[in-house]
PDB file of C-alpha atoms in Angstrom:
ATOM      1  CA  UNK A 750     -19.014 -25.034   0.343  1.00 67.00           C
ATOM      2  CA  UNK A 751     -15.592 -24.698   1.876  1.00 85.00           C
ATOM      3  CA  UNK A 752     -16.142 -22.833   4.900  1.00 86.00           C
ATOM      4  CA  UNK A 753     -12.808 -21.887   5.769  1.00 89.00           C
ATOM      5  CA  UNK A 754     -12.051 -20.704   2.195  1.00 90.00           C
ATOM      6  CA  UNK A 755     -15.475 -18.251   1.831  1.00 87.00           C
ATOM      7  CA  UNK A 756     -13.612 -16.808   5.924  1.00 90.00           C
ATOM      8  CA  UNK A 757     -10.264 -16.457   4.118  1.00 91.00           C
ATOM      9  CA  UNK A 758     -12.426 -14.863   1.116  1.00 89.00           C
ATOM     10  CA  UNK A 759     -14.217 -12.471   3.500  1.00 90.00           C
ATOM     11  CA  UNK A 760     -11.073 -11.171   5.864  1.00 92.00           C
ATOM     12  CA  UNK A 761      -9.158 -10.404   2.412  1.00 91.00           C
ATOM     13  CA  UNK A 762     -11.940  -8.302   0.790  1.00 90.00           C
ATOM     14  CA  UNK A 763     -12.151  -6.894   4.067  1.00 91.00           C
ATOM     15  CA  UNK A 764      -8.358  -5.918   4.718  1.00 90.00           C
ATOM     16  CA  UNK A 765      -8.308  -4.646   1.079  1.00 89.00           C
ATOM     17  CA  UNK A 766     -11.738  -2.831   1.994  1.00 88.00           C
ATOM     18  CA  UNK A 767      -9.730  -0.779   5.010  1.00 87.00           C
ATOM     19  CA  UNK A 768      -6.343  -0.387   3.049  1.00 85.00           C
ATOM     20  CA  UNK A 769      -8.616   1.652   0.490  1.00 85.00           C
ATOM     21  CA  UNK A 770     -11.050   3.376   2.482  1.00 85.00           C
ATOM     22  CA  UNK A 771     -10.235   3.302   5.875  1.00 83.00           C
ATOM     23  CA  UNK A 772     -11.415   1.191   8.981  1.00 84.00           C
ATOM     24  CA  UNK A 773     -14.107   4.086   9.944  1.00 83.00           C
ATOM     25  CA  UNK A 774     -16.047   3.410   6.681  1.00 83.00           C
ATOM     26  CA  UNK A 775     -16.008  -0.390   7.279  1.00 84.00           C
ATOM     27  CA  UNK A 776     -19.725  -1.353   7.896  1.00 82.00           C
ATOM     28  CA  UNK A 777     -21.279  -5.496   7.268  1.00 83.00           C
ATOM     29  CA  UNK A 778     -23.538  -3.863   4.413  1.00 82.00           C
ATOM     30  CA  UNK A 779     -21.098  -2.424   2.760  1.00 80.00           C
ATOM     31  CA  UNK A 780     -18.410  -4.740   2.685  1.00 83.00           C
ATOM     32  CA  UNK A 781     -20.889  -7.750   1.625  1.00 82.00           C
ATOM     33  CA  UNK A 782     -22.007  -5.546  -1.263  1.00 81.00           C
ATOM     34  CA  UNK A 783     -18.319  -4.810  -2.083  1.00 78.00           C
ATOM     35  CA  UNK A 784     -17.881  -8.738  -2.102  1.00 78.00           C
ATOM     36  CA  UNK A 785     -20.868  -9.469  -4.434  1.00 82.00           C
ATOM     37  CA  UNK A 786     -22.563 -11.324  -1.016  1.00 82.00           C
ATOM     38  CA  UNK A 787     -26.048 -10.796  -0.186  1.00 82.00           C
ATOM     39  CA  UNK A 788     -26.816  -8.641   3.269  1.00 75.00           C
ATOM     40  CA  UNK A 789     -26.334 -10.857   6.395  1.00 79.00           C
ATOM     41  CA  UNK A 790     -24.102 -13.466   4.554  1.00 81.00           C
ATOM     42  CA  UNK A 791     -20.895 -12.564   6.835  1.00 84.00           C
ATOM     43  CA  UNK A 792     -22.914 -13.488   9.870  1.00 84.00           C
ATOM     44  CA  UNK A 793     -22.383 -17.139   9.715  1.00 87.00           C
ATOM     45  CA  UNK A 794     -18.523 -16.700   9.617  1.00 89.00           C
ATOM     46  CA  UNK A 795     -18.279 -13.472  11.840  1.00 89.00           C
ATOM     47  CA  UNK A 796     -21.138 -12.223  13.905  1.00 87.00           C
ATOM     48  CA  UNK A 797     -20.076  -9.235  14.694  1.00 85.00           C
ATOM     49  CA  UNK A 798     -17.475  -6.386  12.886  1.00 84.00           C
ATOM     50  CA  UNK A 799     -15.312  -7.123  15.506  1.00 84.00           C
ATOM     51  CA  UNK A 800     -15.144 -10.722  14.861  1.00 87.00           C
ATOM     52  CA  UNK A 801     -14.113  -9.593  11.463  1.00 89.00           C
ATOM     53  CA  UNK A 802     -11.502  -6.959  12.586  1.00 87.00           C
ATOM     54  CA  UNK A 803      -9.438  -9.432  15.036  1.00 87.00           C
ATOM     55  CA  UNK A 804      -9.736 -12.042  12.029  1.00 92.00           C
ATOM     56  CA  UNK A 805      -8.513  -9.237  10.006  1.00 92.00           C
ATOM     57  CA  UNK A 806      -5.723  -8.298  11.958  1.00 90.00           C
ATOM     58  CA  UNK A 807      -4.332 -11.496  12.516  1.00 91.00           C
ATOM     59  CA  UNK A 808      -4.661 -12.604   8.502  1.00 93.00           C
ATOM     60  CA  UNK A 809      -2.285  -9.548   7.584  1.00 92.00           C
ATOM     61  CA  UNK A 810       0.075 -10.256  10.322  1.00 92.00           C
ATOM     62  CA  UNK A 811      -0.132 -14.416   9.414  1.00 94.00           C
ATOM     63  CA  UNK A 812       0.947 -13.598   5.830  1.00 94.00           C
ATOM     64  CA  UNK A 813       3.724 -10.896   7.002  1.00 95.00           C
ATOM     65  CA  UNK A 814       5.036 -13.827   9.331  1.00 96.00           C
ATOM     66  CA  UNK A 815       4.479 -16.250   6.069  1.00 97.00           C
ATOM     67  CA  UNK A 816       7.005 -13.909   4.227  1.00 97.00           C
ATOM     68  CA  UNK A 817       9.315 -13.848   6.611  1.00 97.00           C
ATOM     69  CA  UNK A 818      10.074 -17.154   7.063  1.00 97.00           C
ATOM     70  CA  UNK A 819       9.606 -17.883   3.203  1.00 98.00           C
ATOM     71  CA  UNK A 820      12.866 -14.953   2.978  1.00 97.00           C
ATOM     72  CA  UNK A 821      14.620 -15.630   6.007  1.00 98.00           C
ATOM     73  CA  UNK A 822      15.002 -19.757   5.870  1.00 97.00           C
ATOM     74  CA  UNK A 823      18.709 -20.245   5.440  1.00 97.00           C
ATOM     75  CA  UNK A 824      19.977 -16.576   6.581  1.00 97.00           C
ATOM     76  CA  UNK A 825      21.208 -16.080   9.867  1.00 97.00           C
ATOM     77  CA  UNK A 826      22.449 -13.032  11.527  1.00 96.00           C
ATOM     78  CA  UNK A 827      22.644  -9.594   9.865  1.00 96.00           C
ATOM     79  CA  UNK A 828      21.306 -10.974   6.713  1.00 97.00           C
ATOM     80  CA  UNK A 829      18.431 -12.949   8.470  1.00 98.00           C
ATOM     81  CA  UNK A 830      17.649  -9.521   9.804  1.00 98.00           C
ATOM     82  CA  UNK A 831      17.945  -7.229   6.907  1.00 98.00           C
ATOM     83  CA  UNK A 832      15.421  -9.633   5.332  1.00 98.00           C
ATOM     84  CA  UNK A 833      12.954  -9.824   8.024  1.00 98.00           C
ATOM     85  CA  UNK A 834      13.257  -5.960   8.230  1.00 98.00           C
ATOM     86  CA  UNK A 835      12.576  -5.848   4.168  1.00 97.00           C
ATOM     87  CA  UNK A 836       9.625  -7.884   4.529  1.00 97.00           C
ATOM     88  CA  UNK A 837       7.657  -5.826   7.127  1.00 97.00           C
ATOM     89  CA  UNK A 838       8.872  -2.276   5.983  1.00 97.00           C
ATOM     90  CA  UNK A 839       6.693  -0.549   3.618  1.00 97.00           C
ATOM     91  CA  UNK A 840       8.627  -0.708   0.455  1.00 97.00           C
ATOM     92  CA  UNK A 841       5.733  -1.606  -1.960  1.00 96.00           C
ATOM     93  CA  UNK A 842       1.846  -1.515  -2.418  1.00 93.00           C
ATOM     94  CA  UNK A 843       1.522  -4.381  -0.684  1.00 93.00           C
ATOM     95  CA  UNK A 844       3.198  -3.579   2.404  1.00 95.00           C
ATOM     96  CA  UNK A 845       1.954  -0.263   2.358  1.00 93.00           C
ATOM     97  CA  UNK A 846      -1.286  -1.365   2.410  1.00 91.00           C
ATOM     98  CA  UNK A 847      -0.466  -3.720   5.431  1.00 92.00           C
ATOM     99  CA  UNK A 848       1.294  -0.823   7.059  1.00 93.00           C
ATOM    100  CA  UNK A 849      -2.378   0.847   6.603  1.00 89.00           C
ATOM    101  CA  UNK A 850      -4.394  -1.686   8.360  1.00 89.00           C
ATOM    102  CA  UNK A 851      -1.809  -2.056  11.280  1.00 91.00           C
ATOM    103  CA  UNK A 852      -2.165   1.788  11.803  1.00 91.00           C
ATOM    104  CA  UNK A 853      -6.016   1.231  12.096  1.00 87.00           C
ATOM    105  CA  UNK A 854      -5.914  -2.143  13.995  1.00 89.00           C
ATOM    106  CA  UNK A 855      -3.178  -0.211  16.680  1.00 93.00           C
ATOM    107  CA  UNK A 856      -5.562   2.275  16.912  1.00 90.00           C
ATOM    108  CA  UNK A 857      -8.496   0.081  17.764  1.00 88.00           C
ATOM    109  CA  UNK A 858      -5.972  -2.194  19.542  1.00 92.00           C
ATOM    110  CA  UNK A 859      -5.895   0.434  22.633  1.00 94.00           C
ATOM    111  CA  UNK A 860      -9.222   0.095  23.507  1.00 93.00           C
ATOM    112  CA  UNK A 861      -9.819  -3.952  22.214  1.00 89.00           C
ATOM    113  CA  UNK A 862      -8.308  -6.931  24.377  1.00 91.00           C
ATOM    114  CA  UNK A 863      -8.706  -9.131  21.553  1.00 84.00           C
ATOM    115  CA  UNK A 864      -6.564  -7.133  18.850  1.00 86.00           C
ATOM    116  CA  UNK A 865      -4.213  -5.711  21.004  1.00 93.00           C
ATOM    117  CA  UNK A 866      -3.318 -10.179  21.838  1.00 91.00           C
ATOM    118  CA  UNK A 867      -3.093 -10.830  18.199  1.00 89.00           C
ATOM    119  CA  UNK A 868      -0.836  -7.447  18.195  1.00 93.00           C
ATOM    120  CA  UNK A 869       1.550  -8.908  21.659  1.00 95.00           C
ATOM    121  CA  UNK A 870       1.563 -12.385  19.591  1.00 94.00           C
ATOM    122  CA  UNK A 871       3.016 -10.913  16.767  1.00 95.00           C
ATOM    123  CA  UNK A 872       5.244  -8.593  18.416  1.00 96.00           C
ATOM    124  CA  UNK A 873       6.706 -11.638  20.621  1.00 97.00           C
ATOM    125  CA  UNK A 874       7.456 -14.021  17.348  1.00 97.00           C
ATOM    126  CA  UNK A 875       9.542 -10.882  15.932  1.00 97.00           C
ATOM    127  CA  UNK A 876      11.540 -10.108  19.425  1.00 98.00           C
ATOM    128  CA  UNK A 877      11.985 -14.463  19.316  1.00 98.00           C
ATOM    129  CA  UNK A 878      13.232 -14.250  15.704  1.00 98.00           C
ATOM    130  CA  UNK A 879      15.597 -11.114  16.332  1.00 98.00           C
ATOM    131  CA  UNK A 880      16.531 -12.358  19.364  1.00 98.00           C
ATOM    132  CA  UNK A 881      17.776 -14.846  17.525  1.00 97.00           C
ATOM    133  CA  UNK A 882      19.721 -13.662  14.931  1.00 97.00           C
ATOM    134  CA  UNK A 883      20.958 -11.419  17.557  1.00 97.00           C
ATOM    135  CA  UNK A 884      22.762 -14.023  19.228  1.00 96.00           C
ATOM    136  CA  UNK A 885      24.097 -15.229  15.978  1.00 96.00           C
ATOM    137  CA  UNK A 886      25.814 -12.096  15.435  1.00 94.00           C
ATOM    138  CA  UNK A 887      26.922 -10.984  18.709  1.00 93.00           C
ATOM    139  CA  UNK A 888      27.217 -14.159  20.811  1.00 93.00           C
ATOM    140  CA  UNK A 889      25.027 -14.969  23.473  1.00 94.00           C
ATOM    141  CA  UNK A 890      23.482 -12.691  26.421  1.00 92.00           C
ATOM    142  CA  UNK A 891      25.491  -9.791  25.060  1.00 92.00           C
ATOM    143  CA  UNK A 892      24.217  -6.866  27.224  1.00 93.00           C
ATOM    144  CA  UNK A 893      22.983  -4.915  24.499  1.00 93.00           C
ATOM    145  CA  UNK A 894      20.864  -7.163  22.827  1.00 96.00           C
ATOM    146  CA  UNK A 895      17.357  -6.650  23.922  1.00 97.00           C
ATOM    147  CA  UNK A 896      17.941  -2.980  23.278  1.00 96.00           C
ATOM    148  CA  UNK A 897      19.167  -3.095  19.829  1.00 96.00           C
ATOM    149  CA  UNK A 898      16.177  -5.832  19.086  1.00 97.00           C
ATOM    150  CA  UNK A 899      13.454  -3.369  20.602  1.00 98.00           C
ATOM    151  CA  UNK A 900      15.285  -0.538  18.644  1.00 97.00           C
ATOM    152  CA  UNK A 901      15.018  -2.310  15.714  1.00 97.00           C
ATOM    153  CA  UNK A 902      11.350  -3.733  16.175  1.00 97.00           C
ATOM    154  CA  UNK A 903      10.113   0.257  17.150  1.00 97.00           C
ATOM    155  CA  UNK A 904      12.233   1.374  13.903  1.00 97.00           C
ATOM    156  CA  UNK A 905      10.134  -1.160  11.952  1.00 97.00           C
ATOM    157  CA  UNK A 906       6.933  -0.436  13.025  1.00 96.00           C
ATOM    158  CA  UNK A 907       7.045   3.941  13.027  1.00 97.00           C
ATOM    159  CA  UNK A 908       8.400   3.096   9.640  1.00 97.00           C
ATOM    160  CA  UNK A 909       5.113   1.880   9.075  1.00 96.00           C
ATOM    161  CA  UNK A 910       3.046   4.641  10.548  1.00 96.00           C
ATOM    162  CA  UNK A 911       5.555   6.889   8.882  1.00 95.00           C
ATOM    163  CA  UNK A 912       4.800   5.489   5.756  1.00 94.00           C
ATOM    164  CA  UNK A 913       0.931   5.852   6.100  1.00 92.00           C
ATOM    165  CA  UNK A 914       0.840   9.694   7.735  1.00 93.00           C
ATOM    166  CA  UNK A 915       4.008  11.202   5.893  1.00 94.00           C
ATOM    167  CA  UNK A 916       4.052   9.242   3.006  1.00 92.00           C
ATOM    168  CA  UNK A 917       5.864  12.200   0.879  1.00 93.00           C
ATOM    169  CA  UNK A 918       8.885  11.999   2.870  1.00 94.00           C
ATOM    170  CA  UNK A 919       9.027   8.370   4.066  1.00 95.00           C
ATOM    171  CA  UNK A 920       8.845   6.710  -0.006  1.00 96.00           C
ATOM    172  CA  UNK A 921      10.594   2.692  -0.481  1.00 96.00           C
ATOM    173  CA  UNK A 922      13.694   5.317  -0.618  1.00 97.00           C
ATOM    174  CA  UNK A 923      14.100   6.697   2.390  1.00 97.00           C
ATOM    175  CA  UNK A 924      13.364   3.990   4.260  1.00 98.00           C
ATOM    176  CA  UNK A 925      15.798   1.672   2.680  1.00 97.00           C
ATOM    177  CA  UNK A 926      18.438   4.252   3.522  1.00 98.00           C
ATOM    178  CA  UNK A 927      17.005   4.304   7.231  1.00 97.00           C
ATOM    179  CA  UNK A 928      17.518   0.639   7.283  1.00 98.00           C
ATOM    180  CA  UNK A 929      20.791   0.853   5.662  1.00 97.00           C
ATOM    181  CA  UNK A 930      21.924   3.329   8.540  1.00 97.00           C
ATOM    182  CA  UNK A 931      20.398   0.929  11.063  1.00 96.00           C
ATOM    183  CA  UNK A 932      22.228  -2.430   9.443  1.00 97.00           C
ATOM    184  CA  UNK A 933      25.276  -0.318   9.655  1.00 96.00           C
ATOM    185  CA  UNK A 934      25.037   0.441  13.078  1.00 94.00           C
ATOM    186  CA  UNK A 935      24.587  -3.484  13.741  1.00 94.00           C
ATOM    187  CA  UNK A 936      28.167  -4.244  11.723  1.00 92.00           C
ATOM    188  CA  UNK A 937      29.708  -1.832  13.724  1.00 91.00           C
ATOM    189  CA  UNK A 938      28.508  -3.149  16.957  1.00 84.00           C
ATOM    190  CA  UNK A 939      29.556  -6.110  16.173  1.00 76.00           C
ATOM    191  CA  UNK A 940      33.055  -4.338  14.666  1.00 67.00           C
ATOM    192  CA  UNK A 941      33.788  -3.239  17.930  1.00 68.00           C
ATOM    193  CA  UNK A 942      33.618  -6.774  19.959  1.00 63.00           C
TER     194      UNK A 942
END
């Protein structure tokens, strides 16, 4: 048996679990039922449900961070940006779902040492990426930079939340116009050097 397979197996029936029915419902029982595994088989791999949530949380933002590179290799500046923003906003099922379990994980986050670290971790490979492509397309240290990268990082991740509480109004299409008026924003900066 391939150990590390049957804990990727687990943490994505699990992440699916919460995307569907929320992280409130999440229980061992259930979920091993849900993945056709006896009672008590989870144990082995995660003794406890938080085990499982910070292995959670860091699986859906691993393959987020696997897509970005995978879209970004080769693109540098605006475009390098535009692409990382594509890949984390919610502009399909599977990034809405992803949006959904970082709503739930930030909300357990405030309280939980362990997610809220997997949270910073992610959160400081984005500002090192934008930073980045920042740099590329303004020059370095320009005095604006950190703002626009926070601005941009904060746009990103209410977008998610957005997505998840006022789905209605924030659809794919909305928020690819909100990103459009945000890459715009970034050209004229750059415009006005």
């Amino acid at each position: 048996m391939d150990h590390d397979q049957r804990r990727r197996e687990i943490v994505e029936v699990t992440w699916r679990f919460i995307a569907r029915e929320g992280i409130e419902k999440l229980n061992l029982r259930d979920l091993a039922a849900a993945a056709g595994y006896s009672n008590g088989a989870f144990k082995p791999y995660f003794p406890t449900r938080d085990a499982l949530l910070v292995a959670t949380f860091r699986y859906v933002a691993e393959a987020t961070d696997k897509r970005i590179a995978r879209k970004c290799q080769g693109q540098t500046g605006i475009a390098a940006i535009e692409a990382f923003a594509r890949e984390v906003l919610p502009l399909d099922e599977l990034r809405r779902n992803e949006a959904r379990i970082a709503v739930h994980f930030w909300h357990l986050a405030l309280g939980d040492r362990a997610l809220a670290a997997v949270n910073a971790g992610t959160m400081d490979r984005w500002r090192t990426l934008v930073d980045q492509w920042l740099e590329q397309l303004l020059g370095p240290d320009h005095p604006t930079a950190p703002v626009v990268r926070d601005s941009m990082i904060n746009f990103l991740m209410g977008a998610q939340t957005s997505s998840v509480l006022d789905e209605a109004v924030n659809t794919a299409d909305a928020l690819e116009a909100q990103l459009q008026y945000r890459l715009e924003a970034l050209r004229s900066l750059r415009a006005a050097e």
